[in-house]
XYZ file of C-alpha atoms in Angstrom:
668
model
C 152.134 93.609 190.165
C 149.793 96.109 188.628
C 146.517 97.143 190.806
C 143.291 98.269 189.205
C 143.225 100.604 192.264
C 146.754 101.533 192.332
C 148.332 101.711 188.966
C 150.954 103.766 189.818
C 152.971 101.347 191.833
C 155.027 98.393 190.328
C 156.333 95.702 192.817
C 159.679 93.918 192.506
C 158.423 90.451 191.972
C 155.581 90.292 189.733
C 154.936 86.754 188.765
C 153.246 87.275 185.498
C 153.438 88.197 182.025
C 151.069 88.878 179.367
C 151.815 89.349 175.665
C 149.651 91.398 173.492
C 148.697 89.362 170.423
C 151.597 88.701 167.842
C 150.835 87.068 164.399
C 153.763 86.710 161.972
C 151.399 84.431 159.922
C 152.756 81.312 160.737
C 150.910 78.472 161.701
C 152.581 76.591 164.827
C 153.346 73.130 163.727
C 152.296 69.744 164.874
C 155.743 68.429 165.084
C 159.226 70.404 165.333
C 162.534 69.628 164.442
C 164.548 72.080 166.528
C 161.491 74.432 165.782
C 161.572 73.594 161.978
C 158.054 73.004 160.444
C 157.440 69.393 159.663
C 154.112 68.146 158.757
C 152.183 65.297 160.940
C 152.814 63.081 157.471
C 156.801 63.714 157.692
C 156.858 62.888 161.281
C 155.006 59.514 161.159
C 157.234 58.709 158.255
C 160.316 59.779 160.204
C 158.865 57.267 162.979
C 158.183 54.587 160.381
C 161.722 54.832 159.059
C 163.409 54.470 162.422
C 160.971 51.533 163.070
C 162.296 49.327 160.021
C 165.680 50.223 161.002
C 165.200 48.917 164.645
C 162.966 46.016 163.607
C 166.209 44.992 161.432
C 169.371 45.644 163.789
C 168.091 44.852 167.137
C 165.107 42.280 165.711
C 167.942 39.952 164.443
C 169.627 40.258 167.951
C 166.897 39.405 169.655
C 166.093 36.506 167.175
C 169.838 34.956 167.747
C 168.239 32.400 170.262
C 166.801 30.492 167.474
C 170.208 30.507 165.787
C 171.746 29.534 168.959
C 169.715 26.540 169.300
C 169.919 25.407 165.747
C 173.798 25.710 165.697
C 174.268 24.024 168.740
C 172.041 21.008 167.994
C 172.400 20.779 164.317
C 174.530 23.007 162.399
C 177.803 23.245 164.212
C 177.594 20.636 166.899
C 181.553 20.703 167.220
C 181.374 24.223 168.962
C 180.589 24.809 172.369
C 177.560 27.180 173.470
C 180.047 29.580 174.795
C 181.658 29.578 171.164
C 178.372 29.741 169.634
C 177.281 32.991 171.535
C 179.976 34.501 171.197
C 178.742 35.252 167.486
C 175.386 36.997 168.807
C 177.468 38.772 171.495
C 179.732 40.406 169.148
C 177.098 41.432 166.718
C 175.150 43.324 169.555
C 178.357 44.587 171.161
C 179.559 46.202 167.879
C 175.663 47.335 167.393
C 175.989 49.409 170.656
C 179.672 50.423 170.811
C 179.226 51.718 167.056
C 177.604 54.762 168.428
C 181.017 55.998 169.353
C 181.578 56.436 165.786
C 177.862 56.969 164.235
C 176.958 59.573 166.634
C 179.829 62.194 165.806
C 179.409 61.215 162.061
C 175.561 61.973 162.422
C 176.177 65.647 163.884
C 178.634 66.152 161.045
C 175.787 65.292 158.854
C 176.687 62.127 157.470
C 173.661 60.233 158.015
C 172.963 59.309 154.247
C 176.289 57.862 153.704
C 175.648 55.853 157.072
C 172.211 54.392 156.100
C 173.912 53.307 152.889
C 177.096 51.756 153.976
C 175.158 50.274 157.000
C 172.324 48.552 155.271
C 174.768 47.124 152.817
C 176.738 45.521 155.340
C 173.811 44.312 157.258
C 172.574 42.748 153.824
C 175.891 41.821 152.851
C 176.313 39.928 156.214
C 173.289 38.163 155.835
C 173.855 36.666 152.413
C 177.312 35.768 152.938
C 175.972 33.835 156.214
C 173.767 31.746 153.773
C 177.019 30.527 151.875
C 178.601 29.770 155.625
C 178.905 26.302 156.837
C 181.785 26.735 159.491
C 182.090 28.351 162.547
C 184.488 31.062 161.220
C 182.757 32.044 158.242
C 179.653 31.980 160.575
C 181.410 34.583 162.941
C 182.647 36.781 160.493
C 179.408 37.224 158.575
C 176.618 37.349 161.070
C 178.670 38.529 164.058
C 181.273 41.229 162.675
C 179.757 42.281 159.258
C 176.203 42.565 160.082
C 177.439 43.953 163.785
C 179.364 46.803 161.787
C 176.704 47.546 159.886
C 173.770 47.888 162.565
C 176.388 50.074 164.631
C 175.837 52.857 162.147
C 172.468 52.735 161.893
C 171.077 52.390 165.469
C 172.387 55.639 167.393
C 171.894 57.781 164.396
C 168.024 56.671 163.857
C 167.171 57.245 167.350
C 169.015 60.505 167.304
C 166.990 61.603 164.098
C 163.511 60.875 165.612
C 164.652 62.631 169.095
C 165.678 65.719 167.114
C 162.326 65.890 165.209
C 159.961 65.720 167.795
C 159.492 67.976 170.753
C 155.890 67.631 172.426
C 155.490 64.292 170.987
C 159.137 63.014 171.551
C 158.250 60.242 173.987
C 155.487 58.726 172.179
C 157.608 58.921 168.532
C 160.702 57.209 170.415
C 158.134 54.680 171.912
C 156.641 53.750 168.712
C 160.097 53.414 166.995
C 161.641 51.267 169.501
C 159.230 48.784 169.638
C 160.207 48.140 166.259
C 162.962 45.853 168.269
C 161.002 43.654 169.968
C 158.499 43.140 166.842
C 161.538 42.275 164.377
C 162.487 39.573 166.886
C 159.116 37.991 166.764
C 158.795 38.000 162.958
C 162.594 36.951 162.582
C 162.041 34.085 164.890
C 158.607 33.183 163.267
C 160.490 33.259 159.529
C 163.185 31.029 160.999
C 161.291 28.604 162.706
C 158.540 28.050 159.575
C 161.298 28.025 156.945
C 164.313 26.169 158.198
C 162.445 22.937 157.856
C 161.288 23.420 154.373
C 163.745 25.413 152.705
C 166.910 24.719 154.687
C 169.417 26.944 156.401
C 170.876 28.580 153.212
C 167.614 29.888 151.451
C 166.032 30.697 154.912
C 168.527 32.889 155.859
C 168.364 34.628 152.099
C 164.823 35.008 152.688
C 165.550 36.924 155.795
C 168.019 39.057 154.058
C 165.761 39.976 151.074
C 163.329 41.005 154.303
C 165.965 43.073 155.646
C 166.783 44.959 152.200
C 163.504 45.617 151.563
C 162.855 47.292 154.999
C 166.513 48.893 155.071
C 165.437 50.656 151.128
C 162.170 51.871 152.826
C 163.795 53.320 155.879
C 166.499 54.973 153.517
C 163.647 56.612 151.294
C 161.554 57.671 154.562
C 164.530 58.911 156.421
C 166.710 60.897 154.071
C 163.660 62.227 152.006
C 163.221 65.256 154.605
C 166.161 67.086 153.515
C 165.739 69.659 156.484
C 166.904 66.890 159.034
C 169.646 64.985 156.994
C 171.732 67.825 155.475
C 175.197 68.470 156.092
C 175.551 71.613 158.381
C 177.843 74.011 156.876
C 179.336 74.563 160.104
C 179.754 72.044 163.007
C 181.905 71.394 165.628
C 183.848 68.213 165.898
C 182.639 66.195 168.831
C 185.407 64.548 170.830
C 184.782 60.522 170.945
C 186.085 60.844 174.623
C 185.966 63.353 177.502
C 188.721 62.238 179.954
C 186.807 64.355 182.736
C 184.409 61.782 182.617
C 186.803 59.194 183.946
C 187.234 61.372 187.370
C 183.611 61.699 187.783
C 182.153 59.171 190.620
C 178.432 59.339 189.429
C 179.870 58.294 185.861
C 181.441 55.248 187.084
C 178.620 54.349 189.205
C 175.808 54.281 186.191
C 178.600 52.518 184.252
C 179.156 49.399 186.525
C 175.455 49.225 187.239
C 174.434 49.204 183.565
C 177.430 46.617 183.118
C 176.163 44.521 185.486
C 172.696 44.671 184.376
C 173.559 44.187 180.659
C 175.862 41.213 181.754
C 172.939 39.250 183.032
C 170.111 40.798 180.867
C 170.268 39.180 177.269
C 171.767 35.639 178.501
C 168.449 34.164 179.003
C 167.102 35.454 175.460
C 170.098 33.119 174.101
C 168.986 30.106 176.047
C 165.033 30.176 176.523
C 164.733 27.835 173.144
C 167.861 25.828 173.756
C 166.256 25.357 177.360
C 163.095 24.330 176.097
C 164.159 21.547 173.462
C 166.788 20.130 175.797
C 165.309 20.104 179.385
C 161.699 20.551 178.764
C 161.877 18.045 175.042
C 159.666 20.598 173.484
C 159.688 20.911 169.476
C 161.911 23.515 167.783
C 158.418 25.277 167.064
C 157.477 25.241 170.390
C 160.879 26.609 171.861
C 160.777 29.281 169.251
C 157.340 30.164 170.079
C 157.992 30.509 173.932
C 160.994 32.872 172.830
C 158.358 35.223 170.902
C 155.960 35.275 173.986
C 159.002 36.582 175.865
C 159.673 39.138 173.158
C 156.242 39.835 172.612
C 155.906 40.666 176.726
C 158.799 42.815 176.196
C 156.805 45.481 173.899
C 153.942 45.655 176.410
C 156.094 45.965 179.441
C 158.401 48.795 178.091
C 155.035 50.776 177.465
C 153.624 49.991 181.042
C 156.941 50.570 182.938
C 157.613 53.622 180.908
C 154.053 55.068 182.102
C 155.221 53.975 185.891
C 158.354 55.550 185.334
C 156.654 58.871 184.609
C 154.881 59.027 187.935
C 157.257 57.699 190.024
C 160.748 58.382 188.368
C 163.274 56.634 186.135
C 165.416 55.795 188.878
C 163.142 53.786 191.042
C 161.909 52.166 187.912
C 165.117 51.127 186.775
C 166.150 49.635 190.107
C 163.020 47.885 190.547
C 162.972 46.243 186.829
C 166.760 45.364 187.512
C 165.812 43.173 190.946
C 162.673 41.844 189.777
C 164.692 40.540 186.504
C 167.571 39.128 188.779
C 165.212 37.599 190.901
C 163.130 36.009 187.835
C 166.422 34.393 186.552
C 166.626 32.823 189.900
C 163.336 31.381 189.893
C 164.060 29.821 186.774
C 165.661 27.358 188.261
C 162.320 25.926 189.356
C 160.622 25.862 186.203
C 160.628 22.395 185.640
C 157.415 22.116 183.776
C 156.450 24.075 180.448
C 153.741 26.043 182.170
C 156.350 27.469 184.911
C 158.531 28.425 182.041
C 156.212 29.774 179.846
C 155.380 32.304 182.790
C 159.142 32.984 183.547
C 159.728 33.694 179.724
C 156.840 36.097 179.558
C 157.394 37.924 183.227
C 161.350 37.968 182.080
C 160.473 39.689 178.766
C 158.081 42.240 180.250
C 159.992 43.437 182.994
C 163.692 43.162 181.647
C 162.419 45.380 178.475
C 162.471 48.365 180.297
C 166.272 47.910 181.230
C 167.112 49.422 177.570
C 164.972 52.851 177.584
C 165.242 53.629 181.221
C 169.184 53.898 181.713
C 169.475 56.915 178.844
C 166.758 58.825 181.062
C 168.349 58.535 184.264
C 172.085 59.639 182.716
C 170.736 62.984 181.956
C 170.866 63.772 185.712
C 174.265 62.105 186.208
C 176.259 64.193 183.501
C 177.486 67.300 185.155
C 177.403 69.251 181.928
C 174.369 68.991 179.386
C 177.160 70.145 176.636
C 178.741 66.688 176.954
C 175.663 65.021 177.490
C 175.803 62.886 174.208
C 179.567 62.150 174.375
C 179.482 61.074 178.204
C 176.419 59.068 177.500
C 178.003 57.580 174.261
C 181.386 56.643 176.590
C 179.120 54.935 179.416
C 177.280 52.893 176.804
C 180.120 51.598 175.057
C 181.964 50.627 178.267
C 178.736 49.003 179.404
C 178.322 47.384 175.885
C 181.398 44.929 176.887
C 178.652 43.104 179.265
C 176.739 42.044 176.180
C 179.894 40.886 174.820
C 180.902 38.901 177.636
C 177.735 37.744 179.267
C 176.364 34.955 177.229
C 179.666 33.387 176.492
C 180.355 33.354 180.222
C 177.209 31.910 181.044
C 177.718 29.021 178.237
C 181.035 28.364 179.724
C 179.325 28.075 182.933
C 176.611 25.612 181.583
C 179.427 23.708 179.935
C 180.807 22.711 183.285
C 179.686 18.892 184.042
C 178.081 18.988 180.582
C 177.972 15.919 177.971
C 177.549 18.631 175.198
C 174.936 21.061 173.765
C 172.334 18.882 174.539
C 173.328 18.347 178.093
C 173.864 21.804 179.451
C 173.862 22.874 183.213
C 171.483 25.513 183.125
C 172.198 26.247 186.911
C 175.215 28.281 186.010
C 173.429 30.323 183.515
C 170.487 30.878 185.849
C 172.747 32.064 188.751
C 174.895 33.898 186.603
C 171.964 35.948 185.164
C 170.231 36.331 188.587
C 173.068 37.405 190.409
C 174.638 39.880 188.097
C 171.451 41.538 187.383
C 170.835 42.191 191.289
C 173.904 43.258 191.943
C 173.848 45.977 188.886
C 170.421 46.945 190.428
C 172.039 47.463 193.928
C 174.692 49.680 192.110
C 171.927 51.959 190.913
C 170.553 52.216 194.570
C 174.081 53.628 195.573
C 173.935 56.080 192.589
C 172.896 59.433 193.944
C 172.619 61.664 191.093
C 173.103 65.442 191.642
C 172.843 68.520 189.331
C 175.702 69.830 187.279
C 177.901 71.854 189.261
C 178.069 75.772 188.197
C 180.835 78.211 187.954
C 179.679 81.079 186.120
C 180.229 84.690 186.783
C 177.839 86.194 188.880
C 174.939 87.978 186.270
C 174.475 91.440 186.119
C 171.364 93.722 187.103
C 169.840 95.397 183.702
C 171.091 99.144 183.072
C 169.818 102.060 181.063
C 172.145 101.117 178.315
C 170.192 101.515 175.013
C 169.904 98.259 173.060
C 170.004 98.908 169.229
C 168.280 96.848 166.566
C 167.215 96.948 163.039
C 163.699 98.078 162.848
C 163.348 98.865 166.930
C 165.320 99.609 169.812
C 165.146 99.215 173.475
C 165.782 102.086 175.558
C 165.075 102.476 179.235
C 161.314 103.637 179.833
C 160.774 107.196 180.808
C 158.074 109.464 181.808
C 158.627 111.253 178.335
C 157.478 108.157 176.621
C 154.147 108.667 178.025
C 152.333 110.787 175.375
C 153.459 108.324 172.441
C 152.471 105.408 174.235
C 148.993 106.839 175.369
C 148.288 107.999 171.792
C 148.577 104.271 170.775
C 147.303 102.611 173.789
C 145.022 104.829 175.547
C 141.123 104.966 175.635
C 138.255 103.445 177.790
C 136.485 100.090 177.217
C 134.579 101.148 174.216
C 137.904 102.083 172.482
C 139.716 99.911 170.042
C 142.813 99.761 172.078
C 140.752 98.271 174.951
C 141.511 94.686 174.152
C 145.211 95.329 174.383
C 144.592 95.517 178.382
C 142.605 92.114 178.532
C 145.479 90.237 179.679
C 147.479 93.106 181.572
C 147.126 93.584 185.324
C 146.790 97.630 184.838
C 144.569 99.238 182.141
C 142.840 100.132 180.060
C 143.538 104.249 180.788
C 141.165 106.629 179.612
C 142.769 109.216 181.585
C 146.107 110.557 180.337
C 147.230 111.667 183.911
C 146.661 108.055 185.321
C 148.662 106.992 182.562
C 151.365 109.098 183.122
C 151.535 108.116 186.751
C 151.671 104.369 185.768
C 154.779 105.206 183.424
C 156.402 106.962 186.205
C 156.241 104.376 188.334
C 157.484 101.853 185.605
C 160.163 104.343 184.860
C 161.611 104.205 188.712
C 161.138 100.491 189.200
C 164.029 98.246 189.279
C 162.250 94.952 189.186
C 160.584 95.007 187.054
C 163.106 96.925 184.722
C 160.909 98.526 182.178
C 162.219 99.086 178.512
C 160.688 101.159 175.828
C 160.113 99.891 172.520
C 161.252 102.550 169.822
C 160.409 102.518 166.285
C 163.173 103.052 163.822
C 161.315 102.587 160.637
C 161.978 106.068 159.113
C 159.113 105.868 156.780
C 156.223 105.847 159.267
C 154.748 108.557 161.243
C 155.819 106.759 164.441
C 159.554 106.924 163.510
C 161.328 108.066 166.762
C 158.747 107.349 169.104
C 157.787 104.596 171.341
C 155.155 101.938 170.208
C 155.251 99.524 173.080
C 157.209 98.592 176.094
C 158.328 95.542 178.127
C 160.361 94.435 181.283
C 162.930 91.799 182.565
C 161.336 90.849 186.035
C 162.038 88.713 188.415
C 165.665 89.269 188.227
C 167.679 86.385 190.604
C 171.008 86.632 189.687
C 172.059 84.053 192.289
C 170.254 81.329 189.924
C 170.941 83.099 186.551
C 167.076 83.536 186.004
C 165.217 86.098 184.711
C 161.758 86.923 183.236
C 160.564 89.031 180.417
C 157.181 90.239 181.431
C 154.609 93.350 181.498
C 154.924 93.129 177.356
C 152.635 95.906 175.807
C 152.581 96.067 172.184
C 150.509 98.664 170.452
C 148.756 98.398 167.178
C 151.603 99.969 165.392
C 154.024 97.078 166.450
C 151.745 93.973 166.388
C 152.680 91.949 163.406
C 155.456 93.566 162.279
C 159.280 92.652 162.191
C 159.597 94.612 165.015
C 157.262 92.492 167.392
C 159.915 89.677 166.843
C 162.999 91.812 166.986
C 161.946 92.968 170.295
C 162.141 89.633 172.180
C 165.227 88.872 169.973
C 166.916 91.891 171.495
C 165.768 91.288 175.177
C 166.897 87.517 175.037
C 170.227 88.410 173.797
C 170.345 91.007 176.275
C 169.458 88.772 179.007
C 171.806 85.804 177.946
C 175.002 87.625 176.875
C 175.342 91.309 178.033
C 173.822 90.192 181.771
C 174.943 86.620 181.982
C 171.723 84.659 182.669
C 171.139 81.225 181.673
C 167.082 81.001 181.656
C 164.620 83.343 180.529
C 161.057 82.583 181.600
C 157.783 83.862 180.068
C 154.616 83.591 181.924
C 151.100 84.313 180.330
C 147.569 84.091 181.127
C 146.477 80.395 179.835
C 143.451 81.912 177.877
C 145.644 84.279 175.914
C 145.837 82.192 172.471
C 148.078 84.814 170.379
C 150.467 84.594 173.149
C 150.947 80.958 173.324
C 151.300 80.858 169.667
C 154.083 83.269 169.624
C 156.099 81.707 172.622
C 156.216 78.698 170.482
C 156.980 80.262 167.509
C 159.903 82.300 169.158
C 161.416 78.873 170.568
C 160.286 79.065 173.793
C 159.279 75.659 175.562
C 156.135 75.172 177.520
C 156.449 73.817 180.904
C 153.067 73.538 182.351
C 149.861 75.409 183.654
C 149.699 76.699 187.026
C 145.921 76.333 187.839
C 143.744 79.019 189.619
C 146.941 80.596 190.135
C 145.835 84.317 190.686
C 142.730 86.472 190.591
C 143.352 89.403 188.392
C 140.832 92.191 187.621
C 138.351 89.998 190.031
C 138.714 87.033 187.410
C 140.393 83.572 187.814
C 143.923 83.084 186.041
C 145.418 80.159 185.002
C 149.211 80.780 183.954
C 151.113 79.059 181.380
C 154.761 78.883 181.853
C 157.162 79.182 179.284
C 161.315 79.517 179.129
C 164.333 79.124 176.943
C 167.840 78.345 178.253
C 171.064 79.717 176.939
C 172.102 76.378 175.647
C 169.087 76.345 173.185
C 169.398 80.194 172.520
C 173.122 79.568 171.410
C 172.296 76.267 169.449
C 169.751 77.161 167.207
C 167.439 79.891 168.418
C 169.575 82.870 167.992
C 170.977 82.004 164.745
C 167.691 81.260 163.467
C 166.002 84.757 164.536
C 168.961 86.374 163.183
C 168.462 84.925 159.933
C 165.003 85.518 159.827
C 165.634 89.141 161.327
C 167.767 89.781 158.043
C 166.613 92.203 155.197
C 167.756 89.502 152.623
C 164.526 87.288 154.162
C 161.993 89.774 153.216
C 160.563 90.255 149.665
C 160.030 93.996 148.458
C 156.327 93.787 149.726
C 157.463 92.900 153.025
C 156.752 89.316 153.163
C 159.027 86.747 154.406
C 161.128 84.450 152.378
C 160.983 81.538 154.825
C 159.398 81.447 158.012
C 161.049 81.194 161.485
C 160.766 77.347 161.984
C 162.246 76.536 158.686
C 165.342 78.893 159.672
C 165.514 77.154 162.970
C 165.666 74.063 161.160
C 168.472 75.104 159.096
C 170.497 76.291 161.882
C 170.018 73.014 163.933
């Protein structure tokens, strides 16, 4: 750390970085898609589009309880409760397992095609259901056709919203996924209100018209932002299966736990209306209303329990929700009155709703390699999805034991089955001890005196010979125009050339921080061949593959130029690929607004603020922490910076053709 009194010394482990102001005339976006500029309106429209899709695909799955009751008691009474449950479970299973196909297709850029085909299959299945009056026809239209269509829409819609947001990703996903229980409520109301007046065929057709309208709106809202849905020119195909997962114990622990939780989770929703009508002798309207109450509580529960998970961790939240949901299913046995049953349905909907968003957040700690996270999660969810296929039919078969038809089911079997399987799954989560991924990289290297060439600037080891050039551009006392350059630095300003040379001499012999001079390569300028700034690599920790860029000084000759961006590109590329580090940090004074904007523009991720971190030049300092990792660098950041720095991206007057954020979106 630089000291005001001993400016000629440089310690090896300075923790802070300050960046002289940079301004490439690019405003920082409200929402980002891998760094691309997306307006607030466009981001909100994408969330709304995903909301509409989830409103349809999961809303109809949640509303199947009303169909189950109607089929069992009136429409196809010759079919058992287990047979009827297969219709809804096939639909839900295909919806989830379809991610094995739709995920890779989304990565390949076929999102438009999937919206069209998936929406068409969903609406077609609903319209064909209106013509069906036998079990096999209902099964094919509602179970298979709609399930296949929904499977092409679910995972890509979530992936698009997730990719389009950074700082507000959780909020965006929370709003979009709330479409699922909202759809369950609306479709349940529609079915209940229309069935007695219009009959089954036209009730289903009306629901189909609503589906068509929402799918059409979603297509417009999600496809219009071409920047996110365009097909990438070069994308590696993602394997549907990674056999290494089958050898990983945490993977199987997660999958088994999720399987048993899913096995019991959806069953109560299928049988809530039937139980109310047959055991409590309520009207169909009231039975459907109880199901809607449960789904409405699911919306509230997801929000509240997500906040709980934020403070106490996703793992403990997942375990708690699983155990409580299982215990509630067992307490269902005592719900012999209408009031008790409504309380059960409300609490079960609120608590069990969190079992859907929590597992993916836990899985990020299970997968040993972030690059395989999508593939492994798709495999785990697909294996777990067999539980949604088997759970309700098994429960229906248990309920049929000793019964006299659908009007006299033995609900004790359903209650015990759901409760025991969910508690067992929750205890499997307790046994899951997630560990970080194994690291087997070659050791990182230390910086050397090797020159790093660029187009407009180059980086070379800082030497005493650079002192005169740098002093001419940065020297002067508090009254000179150069004084603000040192506002957020730990040393300076320097009014005396000899003191400045002593400082440069100390920097030139330091190994941590290791300083680089920034040399101007623009032949048309008087600063050609001279040092116009410096920066360093510091806090060098090879055993953790972590390094930091710091002590950055940009003179007025470097600020707001292409070289200002190129210097960070060169140092990042050097750190990640020449030296072999996986994390590049950047710490700055929390009051340094231009550096905040520069960090975000260049692709660094804000990781928090250390309050009252230190005292610098007699003033209290909060330190903002930023970082980028090699995975992000290789995926989008490096390519976008190279395209931005290319001469073709600049007009004759020197202005840019495309912003860095726009190019980062195209390279995603």
